[in-house]
PDB file of C-alpha atoms in Angstrom:
ATOM      1  CA  UNK S   1      96.534  36.343  93.835  1.00 53.00           C
ATOM      2  CA  UNK S   2      96.623  33.048  95.998  1.00 59.00           C
ATOM      3  CA  UNK S   3      97.613  29.902  93.904  1.00 62.00           C
ATOM      4  CA  UNK S   4      96.111  26.377  94.335  1.00 60.00           C
ATOM      5  CA  UNK S   5      98.693  24.432  96.508  1.00 50.00           C
ATOM      6  CA  UNK S   6      98.279  20.930  97.862  1.00 46.00           C
ATOM      7  CA  UNK S   7     100.266  19.833 100.751  1.00 41.00           C
ATOM      8  CA  UNK S   8     101.093  16.040 101.233  1.00 38.00           C
ATOM      9  CA  UNK S   9     103.840  14.237 103.075  1.00 36.00           C
ATOM     10  CA  UNK S  10     106.948  13.810 101.345  1.00 35.00           C
ATOM     11  CA  UNK S  11     106.298  10.088 100.530  1.00 35.00           C
ATOM     12  CA  UNK S  12     102.674  10.313  99.069  1.00 34.00           C
ATOM     13  CA  UNK S  13     101.533  10.802  95.837  1.00 34.00           C
ATOM     14  CA  UNK S  14      98.244  12.207  93.893  1.00 36.00           C
ATOM     15  CA  UNK S  15      97.276   9.229  91.636  1.00 37.00           C
ATOM     16  CA  UNK S  16      96.232   9.503  88.001  1.00 37.00           C
ATOM     17  CA  UNK S  17      93.473   8.043  86.276  1.00 39.00           C
ATOM     18  CA  UNK S  18      92.842   8.682  82.563  1.00 45.00           C
ATOM     19  CA  UNK S  19      95.375  10.675  80.557  1.00 46.00           C
ATOM     20  CA  UNK S  20      94.813  14.176  79.420  1.00 75.00           C
ATOM     21  CA  UNK S  21      94.762  15.612  76.033  1.00 82.00           C
ATOM     22  CA  UNK S  22      98.003  15.234  74.471  1.00 81.00           C
ATOM     23  CA  UNK S  23      99.936  13.336  77.172  1.00 82.00           C
ATOM     24  CA  UNK S  24      99.092   9.713  75.652  1.00 77.00           C
ATOM     25  CA  UNK S  25      98.980  10.932  71.968  1.00 79.00           C
ATOM     26  CA  UNK S  26     101.645  13.431  70.459  1.00 77.00           C
ATOM     27  CA  UNK S  27      99.445  14.138  67.475  1.00 79.00           C
ATOM     28  CA  UNK S  28      96.985  15.903  70.149  1.00 87.00           C
ATOM     29  CA  UNK S  29      97.581  19.363  71.592  1.00 91.00           C
ATOM     30  CA  UNK S  30      98.704  19.262  75.085  1.00 93.00           C
ATOM     31  CA  UNK S  31      95.994  20.510  77.640  1.00 93.00           C
ATOM     32  CA  UNK S  32      96.465  19.570  81.190  1.00 95.00           C
ATOM     33  CA  UNK S  33      97.036  20.368  84.764  1.00 95.00           C
ATOM     34  CA  UNK S  34     100.861  20.089  85.957  1.00 96.00           C
ATOM     35  CA  UNK S  35     102.590  20.766  88.992  1.00 95.00           C
ATOM     36  CA  UNK S  36     105.503  22.025  90.266  1.00 94.00           C
ATOM     37  CA  UNK S  37     106.824  21.269  93.719  1.00 88.00           C
ATOM     38  CA  UNK S  38     109.010  23.045  96.580  1.00 82.00           C
ATOM     39  CA  UNK S  39     109.985  21.107  99.935  1.00 78.00           C
ATOM     40  CA  UNK S  40     108.979  23.295 103.283  1.00 74.00           C
ATOM     41  CA  UNK S  41     110.392  22.236 106.525  1.00 75.00           C
ATOM     42  CA  UNK S  42     108.253  22.579 109.698  1.00 75.00           C
ATOM     43  CA  UNK S  43     110.009  23.043 112.720  1.00 70.00           C
ATOM     44  CA  UNK S  44     113.378  22.765 114.311  1.00 72.00           C
ATOM     45  CA  UNK S  45     115.681  20.108 115.463  1.00 68.00           C
ATOM     46  CA  UNK S  46     114.534  16.706 115.949  1.00 69.00           C
ATOM     47  CA  UNK S  47     110.920  17.533 115.673  1.00 72.00           C
ATOM     48  CA  UNK S  48     111.553  19.332 112.155  1.00 72.00           C
ATOM     49  CA  UNK S  49     109.238  17.786 109.463  1.00 78.00           C
ATOM     50  CA  UNK S  50     109.441  18.101 105.825  1.00 77.00           C
ATOM     51  CA  UNK S  51     106.552  18.883 103.877  1.00 78.00           C
ATOM     52  CA  UNK S  52     105.725  19.242  99.935  1.00 78.00           C
ATOM     53  CA  UNK S  53     103.955  22.190  98.751  1.00 83.00           C
ATOM     54  CA  UNK S  54     102.650  21.677  95.477  1.00 87.00           C
ATOM     55  CA  UNK S  55     101.570  24.694  92.986  1.00 93.00           C
ATOM     56  CA  UNK S  56      98.936  23.624  90.347  1.00 96.00           C
ATOM     57  CA  UNK S  57      99.414  25.248  86.819  1.00 96.00           C
ATOM     58  CA  UNK S  58      97.104  24.890  83.622  1.00 96.00           C
ATOM     59  CA  UNK S  59      99.420  23.903  80.833  1.00 96.00           C
ATOM     60  CA  UNK S  60      98.321  24.560  77.109  1.00 94.00           C
ATOM     61  CA  UNK S  61     100.300  23.780  74.241  1.00 93.00           C
ATOM     62  CA  UNK S  62     100.614  26.583  71.435  1.00 90.00           C
ATOM     63  CA  UNK S  63     103.139  25.387  69.245  1.00 89.00           C
ATOM     64  CA  UNK S  64     105.740  22.570  68.428  1.00 88.00           C
ATOM     65  CA  UNK S  65     107.965  23.120  71.477  1.00 91.00           C
ATOM     66  CA  UNK S  66     105.916  26.239  73.123  1.00 95.00           C
ATOM     67  CA  UNK S  67     103.668  25.661  76.311  1.00 95.00           C
ATOM     68  CA  UNK S  68     101.505  28.296  77.759  1.00 95.00           C
ATOM     69  CA  UNK S  69     101.394  27.870  81.494  1.00 96.00           C
ATOM     70  CA  UNK S  70      99.002  29.672  84.083  1.00 95.00           C
ATOM     71  CA  UNK S  71      98.533  29.540  87.709  1.00 95.00           C
ATOM     72  CA  UNK S  72      95.498  27.838  89.166  1.00 96.00           C
ATOM     73  CA  UNK S  73      93.878  29.734  91.647  1.00 95.00           C
ATOM     74  CA  UNK S  74      92.295  28.271  94.965  1.00 95.00           C
ATOM     75  CA  UNK S  75      89.069  28.048  93.267  1.00 96.00           C
ATOM     76  CA  UNK S  76      90.729  25.563  90.708  1.00 96.00           C
ATOM     77  CA  UNK S  77      90.577  27.962  87.441  1.00 96.00           C
ATOM     78  CA  UNK S  78      93.424  29.086  85.701  1.00 95.00           C
ATOM     79  CA  UNK S  79      94.185  32.983  86.022  1.00 93.00           C
ATOM     80  CA  UNK S  80      96.380  35.660  84.953  1.00 87.00           C
ATOM     81  CA  UNK S  81      98.724  36.141  81.792  1.00 86.00           C
ATOM     82  CA  UNK S  82     100.467  33.018  80.212  1.00 89.00           C
ATOM     83  CA  UNK S  83     104.088  32.372  80.578  1.00 93.00           C
ATOM     84  CA  UNK S  84     105.964  30.562  78.052  1.00 95.00           C
ATOM     85  CA  UNK S  85     108.178  27.565  78.527  1.00 96.00           C
ATOM     86  CA  UNK S  86     109.532  24.825  76.343  1.00 95.00           C
ATOM     87  CA  UNK S  87     108.991  20.973  76.241  1.00 92.00           C
ATOM     88  CA  UNK S  88     112.432  20.302  78.223  1.00 94.00           C
ATOM     89  CA  UNK S  89     111.480  22.780  80.980  1.00 96.00           C
ATOM     90  CA  UNK S  90     108.102  21.290  81.230  1.00 94.00           C
ATOM     91  CA  UNK S  91     109.306  17.650  81.373  1.00 92.00           C
ATOM     92  CA  UNK S  92     111.952  18.453  83.901  1.00 94.00           C
ATOM     93  CA  UNK S  93     110.230  21.216  86.307  1.00 95.00           C
ATOM     94  CA  UNK S  94     106.401  19.964  86.164  1.00 95.00           C
ATOM     95  CA  UNK S  95     104.309  16.765  86.978  1.00 94.00           C
ATOM     96  CA  UNK S  96     100.787  15.956  85.260  1.00 94.00           C
ATOM     97  CA  UNK S  97      98.016  16.215  87.404  1.00 94.00           C
ATOM     98  CA  UNK S  98      95.483  14.054  85.483  1.00 93.00           C
ATOM     99  CA  UNK S  99      93.051  13.567  88.450  1.00 93.00           C
ATOM    100  CA  UNK S 100      93.133  17.198  89.439  1.00 95.00           C
ATOM    101  CA  UNK S 101      92.422  18.233  85.950  1.00 95.00           C
ATOM    102  CA  UNK S 102      89.561  15.992  85.308  1.00 93.00           C
ATOM    103  CA  UNK S 103      87.802  16.244  88.946  1.00 94.00           C
ATOM    104  CA  UNK S 104      88.639  19.581  89.878  1.00 95.00           C
ATOM    105  CA  UNK S 105      89.869  22.068  87.205  1.00 95.00           C
ATOM    106  CA  UNK S 106      87.940  21.020  84.390  1.00 94.00           C
ATOM    107  CA  UNK S 107      84.353  21.248  86.125  1.00 94.00           C
ATOM    108  CA  UNK S 108      85.265  24.659  87.706  1.00 96.00           C
ATOM    109  CA  UNK S 109      86.535  25.995  84.287  1.00 95.00           C
ATOM    110  CA  UNK S 110      82.760  24.659  82.949  1.00 95.00           C
ATOM    111  CA  UNK S 111      81.027  26.354  85.554  1.00 97.00           C
ATOM    112  CA  UNK S 112      82.825  29.533  85.278  1.00 97.00           C
ATOM    113  CA  UNK S 113      82.055  29.585  81.629  1.00 96.00           C
ATOM    114  CA  UNK S 114      78.359  28.837  82.118  1.00 97.00           C
ATOM    115  CA  UNK S 115      78.001  31.639  84.654  1.00 97.00           C
ATOM    116  CA  UNK S 116      79.610  34.464  82.400  1.00 97.00           C
ATOM    117  CA  UNK S 117      77.144  33.225  79.194  1.00 97.00           C
ATOM    118  CA  UNK S 118      74.093  33.674  81.669  1.00 97.00           C
ATOM    119  CA  UNK S 119      75.531  37.241  82.510  1.00 97.00           C
ATOM    120  CA  UNK S 120      75.818  37.726  78.636  1.00 95.00           C
ATOM    121  CA  UNK S 121      72.553  36.504  78.019  1.00 97.00           C
ATOM    122  CA  UNK S 122      70.930  38.973  80.650  1.00 97.00           C
ATOM    123  CA  UNK S 123      72.886  41.806  79.485  1.00 95.00           C
ATOM    124  CA  UNK S 124      71.480  41.338  75.813  1.00 94.00           C
ATOM    125  CA  UNK S 125      68.203  40.767  77.186  1.00 96.00           C
ATOM    126  CA  UNK S 126      68.254  44.338  78.995  1.00 94.00           C
ATOM    127  CA  UNK S 127      68.107  42.729  82.369  1.00 96.00           C
ATOM    128  CA  UNK S 128      71.320  44.555  84.116  1.00 95.00           C
ATOM    129  CA  UNK S 129      70.550  43.480  87.345  1.00 96.00           C
ATOM    130  CA  UNK S 130      70.584  39.784  87.040  1.00 97.00           C
ATOM    131  CA  UNK S 131      73.515  40.345  84.406  1.00 97.00           C
ATOM    132  CA  UNK S 132      75.610  42.149  87.085  1.00 97.00           C
ATOM    133  CA  UNK S 133      74.958  39.480  89.648  1.00 97.00           C
ATOM    134  CA  UNK S 134      76.164  36.570  87.248  1.00 98.00           C
ATOM    135  CA  UNK S 135      79.314  38.876  86.145  1.00 97.00           C
ATOM    136  CA  UNK S 136      80.138  39.439  90.043  1.00 97.00           C
ATOM    137  CA  UNK S 137      79.562  35.701  90.940  1.00 97.00           C
ATOM    138  CA  UNK S 138      82.158  34.672  88.162  1.00 97.00           C
ATOM    139  CA  UNK S 139      84.532  37.334  89.379  1.00 96.00           C
ATOM    140  CA  UNK S 140      84.363  36.042  93.115  1.00 96.00           C
ATOM    141  CA  UNK S 141      86.014  32.880  91.243  1.00 96.00           C
ATOM    142  CA  UNK S 142      88.308  34.677  89.206  1.00 95.00           C
ATOM    143  CA  UNK S 143      88.975  38.288  89.812  1.00 93.00           C
ATOM    144  CA  UNK S 144      90.939  38.680  86.650  1.00 91.00           C
ATOM    145  CA  UNK S 145      88.469  37.040  84.122  1.00 94.00           C
ATOM    146  CA  UNK S 146      88.469  39.544  81.198  1.00 93.00           C
ATOM    147  CA  UNK S 147      84.882  38.506  79.939  1.00 94.00           C
ATOM    148  CA  UNK S 148      83.304  39.233  83.208  1.00 96.00           C
ATOM    149  CA  UNK S 149      85.089  42.336  83.856  1.00 96.00           C
ATOM    150  CA  UNK S 150      84.087  43.632  80.269  1.00 95.00           C
ATOM    151  CA  UNK S 151      80.531  42.487  81.056  1.00 95.00           C
ATOM    152  CA  UNK S 152      80.370  44.039  84.074  1.00 96.00           C
ATOM    153  CA  UNK S 153      81.795  47.652  82.612  1.00 95.00           C
ATOM    154  CA  UNK S 154      79.409  47.443  79.809  1.00 95.00           C
ATOM    155  CA  UNK S 155      76.229  46.810  82.678  1.00 96.00           C
ATOM    156  CA  UNK S 156      77.860  49.745  84.461  1.00 96.00           C
ATOM    157  CA  UNK S 157      78.181  51.935  80.909  1.00 95.00           C
ATOM    158  CA  UNK S 158      74.618  51.223  80.014  1.00 94.00           C
ATOM    159  CA  UNK S 159      73.117  52.571  83.520  1.00 93.00           C
ATOM    160  CA  UNK S 160      75.142  55.751  82.981  1.00 92.00           C
ATOM    161  CA  UNK S 161      77.022  54.752  86.146  1.00 94.00           C
ATOM    162  CA  UNK S 162      80.297  56.645  85.555  1.00 91.00           C
ATOM    163  CA  UNK S 163      81.919  56.066  88.844  1.00 93.00           C
ATOM    164  CA  UNK S 164      81.852  52.036  88.790  1.00 94.00           C
ATOM    165  CA  UNK S 165      82.606  52.495  84.911  1.00 94.00           C
ATOM    166  CA  UNK S 166      85.845  53.825  85.529  1.00 93.00           C
ATOM    167  CA  UNK S 167      86.718  51.411  88.299  1.00 93.00           C
ATOM    168  CA  UNK S 168      86.114  48.539  85.701  1.00 94.00           C
ATOM    169  CA  UNK S 169      87.973  50.799  83.049  1.00 93.00           C
ATOM    170  CA  UNK S 170      91.230  51.089  85.318  1.00 92.00           C
ATOM    171  CA  UNK S 171      91.078  47.222  85.824  1.00 92.00           C
ATOM    172  CA  UNK S 172      90.818  46.594  82.144  1.00 91.00           C
ATOM    173  CA  UNK S 173      93.836  48.641  81.121  1.00 89.00           C
ATOM    174  CA  UNK S 174      96.028  47.164  83.387  1.00 89.00           C
ATOM    175  CA  UNK S 175      95.057  43.491  81.898  1.00 87.00           C
ATOM    176  CA  UNK S 176      97.132  42.704  78.894  1.00 83.00           C
ATOM    177  CA  UNK S 177      94.680  40.002  77.970  1.00 84.00           C
ATOM    178  CA  UNK S 178      91.873  42.714  77.613  1.00 86.00           C
ATOM    179  CA  UNK S 179      93.303  43.502  74.137  1.00 85.00           C
ATOM    180  CA  UNK S 180      93.707  39.727  73.052  1.00 83.00           C
ATOM    181  CA  UNK S 181      92.349  38.912  69.676  1.00 79.00           C
ATOM    182  CA  UNK S 182      89.902  36.497  71.465  1.00 80.00           C
ATOM    183  CA  UNK S 183      87.955  39.477  73.081  1.00 83.00           C
ATOM    184  CA  UNK S 184      87.974  42.119  70.025  1.00 80.00           C
ATOM    185  CA  UNK S 185      84.439  42.293  69.954  1.00 82.00           C
ATOM    186  CA  UNK S 186      83.893  43.288  73.677  1.00 86.00           C
ATOM    187  CA  UNK S 187      86.812  45.519  73.563  1.00 84.00           C
ATOM    188  CA  UNK S 188      85.202  47.245  70.937  1.00 81.00           C
ATOM    189  CA  UNK S 189      82.098  47.511  72.474  1.00 86.00           C
ATOM    190  CA  UNK S 190      83.578  48.820  75.557  1.00 91.00           C
ATOM    191  CA  UNK S 191      85.648  51.665  73.678  1.00 88.00           C
ATOM    192  CA  UNK S 192      82.395  52.851  71.912  1.00 85.00           C
ATOM    193  CA  UNK S 193      80.511  52.857  75.359  1.00 90.00           C
ATOM    194  CA  UNK S 194      83.222  54.994  76.831  1.00 92.00           C
ATOM    195  CA  UNK S 195      82.836  57.381  74.220  1.00 87.00           C
ATOM    196  CA  UNK S 196      78.872  57.470  74.192  1.00 88.00           C
ATOM    197  CA  UNK S 197      79.211  58.113  77.607  1.00 91.00           C
ATOM    198  CA  UNK S 198      81.532  61.401  77.451  1.00 91.00           C
ATOM    199  CA  UNK S 199      84.378  59.540  78.901  1.00 93.00           C
ATOM    200  CA  UNK S 200      86.748  61.154  76.608  1.00 93.00           C
ATOM    201  CA  UNK S 201      89.999  60.953  78.420  1.00 93.00           C
ATOM    202  CA  UNK S 202      89.408  57.359  79.374  1.00 94.00           C
ATOM    203  CA  UNK S 203      88.887  56.569  75.825  1.00 92.00           C
ATOM    204  CA  UNK S 204      92.072  58.066  74.880  1.00 92.00           C
ATOM    205  CA  UNK S 205      93.676  56.159  77.657  1.00 92.00           C
ATOM    206  CA  UNK S 206      91.992  52.910  76.635  1.00 91.00           C
ATOM    207  CA  UNK S 207      92.908  53.199  72.817  1.00 90.00           C
ATOM    208  CA  UNK S 208      96.644  54.355  73.917  1.00 90.00           C
ATOM    209  CA  UNK S 209      96.951  51.255  75.815  1.00 88.00           C
ATOM    210  CA  UNK S 210      95.537  49.198  72.804  1.00 87.00           C
ATOM    211  CA  UNK S 211      98.184  50.762  70.415  1.00 87.00           C
ATOM    212  CA  UNK S 212     100.861  50.129  72.875  1.00 85.00           C
ATOM    213  CA  UNK S 213      99.706  46.136  72.831  1.00 82.00           C
ATOM    214  CA  UNK S 214      98.897  45.871  69.314  1.00 78.00           C
ATOM    215  CA  UNK S 215     101.276  47.369  66.801  1.00 72.00           C
ATOM    216  CA  UNK S 216     100.343  48.639  63.130  1.00 83.00           C
ATOM    217  CA  UNK S 217      96.660  48.317  63.598  1.00 87.00           C
ATOM    218  CA  UNK S 218      95.084  51.261  61.406  1.00 92.00           C
ATOM    219  CA  UNK S 219      91.691  50.982  63.072  1.00 89.00           C
ATOM    220  CA  UNK S 220      93.346  51.298  66.545  1.00 89.00           C
ATOM    221  CA  UNK S 221      94.951  54.377  65.480  1.00 92.00           C
ATOM    222  CA  UNK S 222      91.597  55.780  63.729  1.00 92.00           C
ATOM    223  CA  UNK S 223      89.601  55.060  67.301  1.00 90.00           C
ATOM    224  CA  UNK S 224      92.239  57.048  68.938  1.00 92.00           C
ATOM    225  CA  UNK S 225      91.993  59.755  66.621  1.00 93.00           C
ATOM    226  CA  UNK S 226      88.169  59.525  66.861  1.00 92.00           C
ATOM    227  CA  UNK S 227      88.568  60.048  70.804  1.00 92.00           C
ATOM    228  CA  UNK S 228      90.876  63.111  70.285  1.00 94.00           C
ATOM    229  CA  UNK S 229      87.999  64.467  67.872  1.00 93.00           C
ATOM    230  CA  UNK S 230      85.408  64.216  70.771  1.00 92.00           C
ATOM    231  CA  UNK S 231      87.932  66.181  72.905  1.00 93.00           C
ATOM    232  CA  UNK S 232      88.309  68.892  70.402  1.00 94.00           C
ATOM    233  CA  UNK S 233      92.356  68.328  70.167  1.00 96.00           C
ATOM    234  CA  UNK S 234      92.775  68.705  66.326  1.00 97.00           C
ATOM    235  CA  UNK S 235      96.680  68.213  66.793  1.00 97.00           C
ATOM    236  CA  UNK S 236      96.370  64.851  67.865  1.00 97.00           C
ATOM    237  CA  UNK S 237      93.148  64.027  65.977  1.00 96.00           C
ATOM    238  CA  UNK S 238      94.993  64.698  62.819  1.00 97.00           C
ATOM    239  CA  UNK S 239      98.432  62.559  63.998  1.00 97.00           C
ATOM    240  CA  UNK S 240      96.519  59.485  64.697  1.00 95.00           C
ATOM    241  CA  UNK S 241      94.338  59.724  61.539  1.00 96.00           C
ATOM    242  CA  UNK S 242      97.390  60.497  59.614  1.00 96.00           C
ATOM    243  CA  UNK S 243      99.120  57.056  61.205  1.00 96.00           C
ATOM    244  CA  UNK S 244      95.957  55.243  60.180  1.00 95.00           C
ATOM    245  CA  UNK S 245      96.815  56.415  56.628  1.00 96.00           C
ATOM    246  CA  UNK S 246     100.201  55.608  56.798  1.00 96.00           C
ATOM    247  CA  UNK S 247      99.192  51.893  57.475  1.00 95.00           C
ATOM    248  CA  UNK S 248      96.131  52.015  54.798  1.00 95.00           C
ATOM    249  CA  UNK S 249      96.148  54.908  52.709  1.00 95.00           C
ATOM    250  CA  UNK S 250      92.555  54.268  51.357  1.00 93.00           C
ATOM    251  CA  UNK S 251      91.337  53.820  54.956  1.00 94.00           C
ATOM    252  CA  UNK S 252      87.945  55.747  54.386  1.00 91.00           C
ATOM    253  CA  UNK S 253      87.153  56.699  58.024  1.00 91.00           C
ATOM    254  CA  UNK S 254      90.620  58.474  58.381  1.00 93.00           C
ATOM    255  CA  UNK S 255      89.890  60.242  55.086  1.00 92.00           C
ATOM    256  CA  UNK S 256      86.590  61.399  55.753  1.00 91.00           C
ATOM    257  CA  UNK S 257      87.917  62.661  59.525  1.00 92.00           C
ATOM    258  CA  UNK S 258      90.696  64.719  57.384  1.00 93.00           C
ATOM    259  CA  UNK S 259      88.021  65.964  55.033  1.00 90.00           C
ATOM    260  CA  UNK S 260      85.664  67.065  57.719  1.00 90.00           C
ATOM    261  CA  UNK S 261      88.713  68.953  59.607  1.00 91.00           C
ATOM    262  CA  UNK S 262      89.441  70.807  56.235  1.00 91.00           C
ATOM    263  CA  UNK S 263      85.659  71.747  56.159  1.00 89.00           C
ATOM    264  CA  UNK S 264      85.266  72.842  59.583  1.00 91.00           C
ATOM    265  CA  UNK S 265      88.406  75.170  59.244  1.00 91.00           C
ATOM    266  CA  UNK S 266      86.358  77.095  56.839  1.00 84.00           C
ATOM    267  CA  UNK S 267      83.170  77.157  58.074  1.00 88.00           C
ATOM    268  CA  UNK S 268      82.201  78.826  61.676  1.00 92.00           C
ATOM    269  CA  UNK S 269      78.555  78.027  61.582  1.00 91.00           C
ATOM    270  CA  UNK S 270      79.694  74.228  61.616  1.00 89.00           C
ATOM    271  CA  UNK S 271      82.084  74.502  64.049  1.00 92.00           C
ATOM    272  CA  UNK S 272      79.176  75.991  66.259  1.00 93.00           C
ATOM    273  CA  UNK S 273      76.902  73.277  65.241  1.00 90.00           C
ATOM    274  CA  UNK S 274      79.580  70.454  66.478  1.00 90.00           C
ATOM    275  CA  UNK S 275      80.971  72.568  69.550  1.00 93.00           C
ATOM    276  CA  UNK S 276      84.651  72.375  67.900  1.00 94.00           C
ATOM    277  CA  UNK S 277      87.433  74.878  68.246  1.00 95.00           C
ATOM    278  CA  UNK S 278      89.313  76.352  65.176  1.00 95.00           C
ATOM    279  CA  UNK S 279      91.195  74.141  63.315  1.00 95.00           C
ATOM    280  CA  UNK S 280      94.799  75.191  63.163  1.00 95.00           C
ATOM    281  CA  UNK S 281      95.965  76.676  59.530  1.00 94.00           C
ATOM    282  CA  UNK S 282      98.934  74.432  59.629  1.00 95.00           C
ATOM    283  CA  UNK S 283      97.032  71.359  59.985  1.00 95.00           C
ATOM    284  CA  UNK S 284      94.856  72.222  57.524  1.00 93.00           C
ATOM    285  CA  UNK S 285      97.758  72.282  55.054  1.00 94.00           C
ATOM    286  CA  UNK S 286      99.183  68.905  56.222  1.00 95.00           C
ATOM    287  CA  UNK S 287      95.434  67.486  55.718  1.00 93.00           C
ATOM    288  CA  UNK S 288      95.182  69.031  52.405  1.00 93.00           C
ATOM    289  CA  UNK S 289      98.672  67.757  51.421  1.00 93.00           C
ATOM    290  CA  UNK S 290      98.206  64.597  52.914  1.00 93.00           C
ATOM    291  CA  UNK S 291      94.581  63.897  50.843  1.00 91.00           C
ATOM    292  CA  UNK S 292      95.817  65.751  47.674  1.00 90.00           C
ATOM    293  CA  UNK S 293      93.000  68.144  48.066  1.00 85.00           C
ATOM    294  CA  UNK S 294      93.392  71.877  47.332  1.00 80.00           C
ATOM    295  CA  UNK S 295      92.121  73.454  50.816  1.00 70.00           C
ATOM    296  CA  UNK S 296      90.938  76.602  48.926  1.00 71.00           C
ATOM    297  CA  UNK S 297      88.790  74.637  46.395  1.00 69.00           C
ATOM    298  CA  UNK S 298      85.203  75.234  48.247  1.00 63.00           C
ATOM    299  CA  UNK S 299      83.680  72.584  46.066  1.00 58.00           C
ATOM    300  CA  UNK S 300      86.103  69.901  47.888  1.00 59.00           C
ATOM    301  CA  UNK S 301      84.625  71.452  51.206  1.00 61.00           C
ATOM    302  CA  UNK S 302      81.213  69.583  51.927  1.00 61.00           C
ATOM    303  CA  UNK S 303      79.887  68.886  55.397  1.00 62.00           C
ATOM    304  CA  UNK S 304      80.327  65.262  56.430  1.00 65.00           C
ATOM    305  CA  UNK S 305      78.097  63.961  59.156  1.00 64.00           C
ATOM    306  CA  UNK S 306      80.348  62.637  61.803  1.00 66.00           C
ATOM    307  CA  UNK S 307      78.548  59.500  62.751  1.00 62.00           C
ATOM    308  CA  UNK S 308      79.387  58.842  58.880  1.00 59.00           C
ATOM    309  CA  UNK S 309      83.159  58.455  59.860  1.00 61.00           C
ATOM    310  CA  UNK S 310      83.144  58.718  63.733  1.00 50.00           C
ATOM    311  CA  UNK S 311      82.381  55.037  64.824  1.00 51.00           C
ATOM    312  CA  UNK S 312      85.267  53.086  66.302  1.00 52.00           C
ATOM    313  CA  UNK S 313      86.344  49.939  64.172  1.00 55.00           C
ATOM    314  CA  UNK S 314      87.175  46.706  65.517  1.00 55.00           C
ATOM    315  CA  UNK S 315      90.870  45.991  65.953  1.00 58.00           C
ATOM    316  CA  UNK S 316      91.955  43.934  63.025  1.00 56.00           C
ATOM    317  CA  UNK S 317      88.539  44.218  61.095  1.00 53.00           C
ATOM    318  CA  UNK S 318      87.240  46.436  58.535  1.00 41.00           C
ATOM    319  CA  UNK S 319      83.757  46.886  59.835  1.00 41.00           C
ATOM    320  CA  UNK S 320      82.380  49.534  61.570  1.00 41.00           C
ATOM    321  CA  UNK S 321      79.868  49.693  64.521  1.00 40.00           C
ATOM    322  CA  UNK S 322      77.539  52.540  65.577  1.00 38.00           C
TER     323      UNK S 322
END
């Protein structure tokens, strides 16, 4: 990933005009472009010259003494994951670049946001080719833009292009920002689309990555159990349903999944109907103990429509989506 760099002579300066948010008013959240500089020597001997290389950063205050900084790429948009620094380091190592913020970075950020919004609208209107064009245009500006990557992945999944979907999936699981709270609904929609397209291994890897980055979220553990259910892996299905219940003992979808396991264990016709392997007896016993249900009680064993418990749940939410 390239960075936005400005090269000036050692004695020149980039002049500022208006102040950025938080520079002149300490009651405002600081949000502005800053630069860090390094000195470069070009040539040797008496012909050697000094040149200042200026690297641009987008700084966003996220706490009383905590500032997130992101590199600005050659297209003048912030990219990559945030690094956190304190005020002392910010004031010591970085210089405000108000003119660049106002004239270059803010217009570039607004244009990128508008392009992604167009892609979202085309996708929602069932216009996949137009959506793909807008998302691709956005990624030409910022190749790591999470919303554009999600949008492109959903377009590919909607049109059943598994090869391109896998490529987008591999990119998403490598990006920590893809699992941020700001993207949870897109993240959830993509997980559902993976499952509905039969990409069960990818779904498992996707939710495993989410669990690594978002601890103690019962819905993520349930989603992982749901993916293993699709694979017919009862051991891991129960393991992660149980983890969801460890966090929330009243998680209705995890409870329903455990009950469904117990029901299938004693009904070969249902296993054939849902194309599932036999359920190991030890898992039936564990599920029975977990729910406080007697596995030998036929009245407790009722058929449950998998769609009643099998929808992925939004991370940090209590609602489910089909």
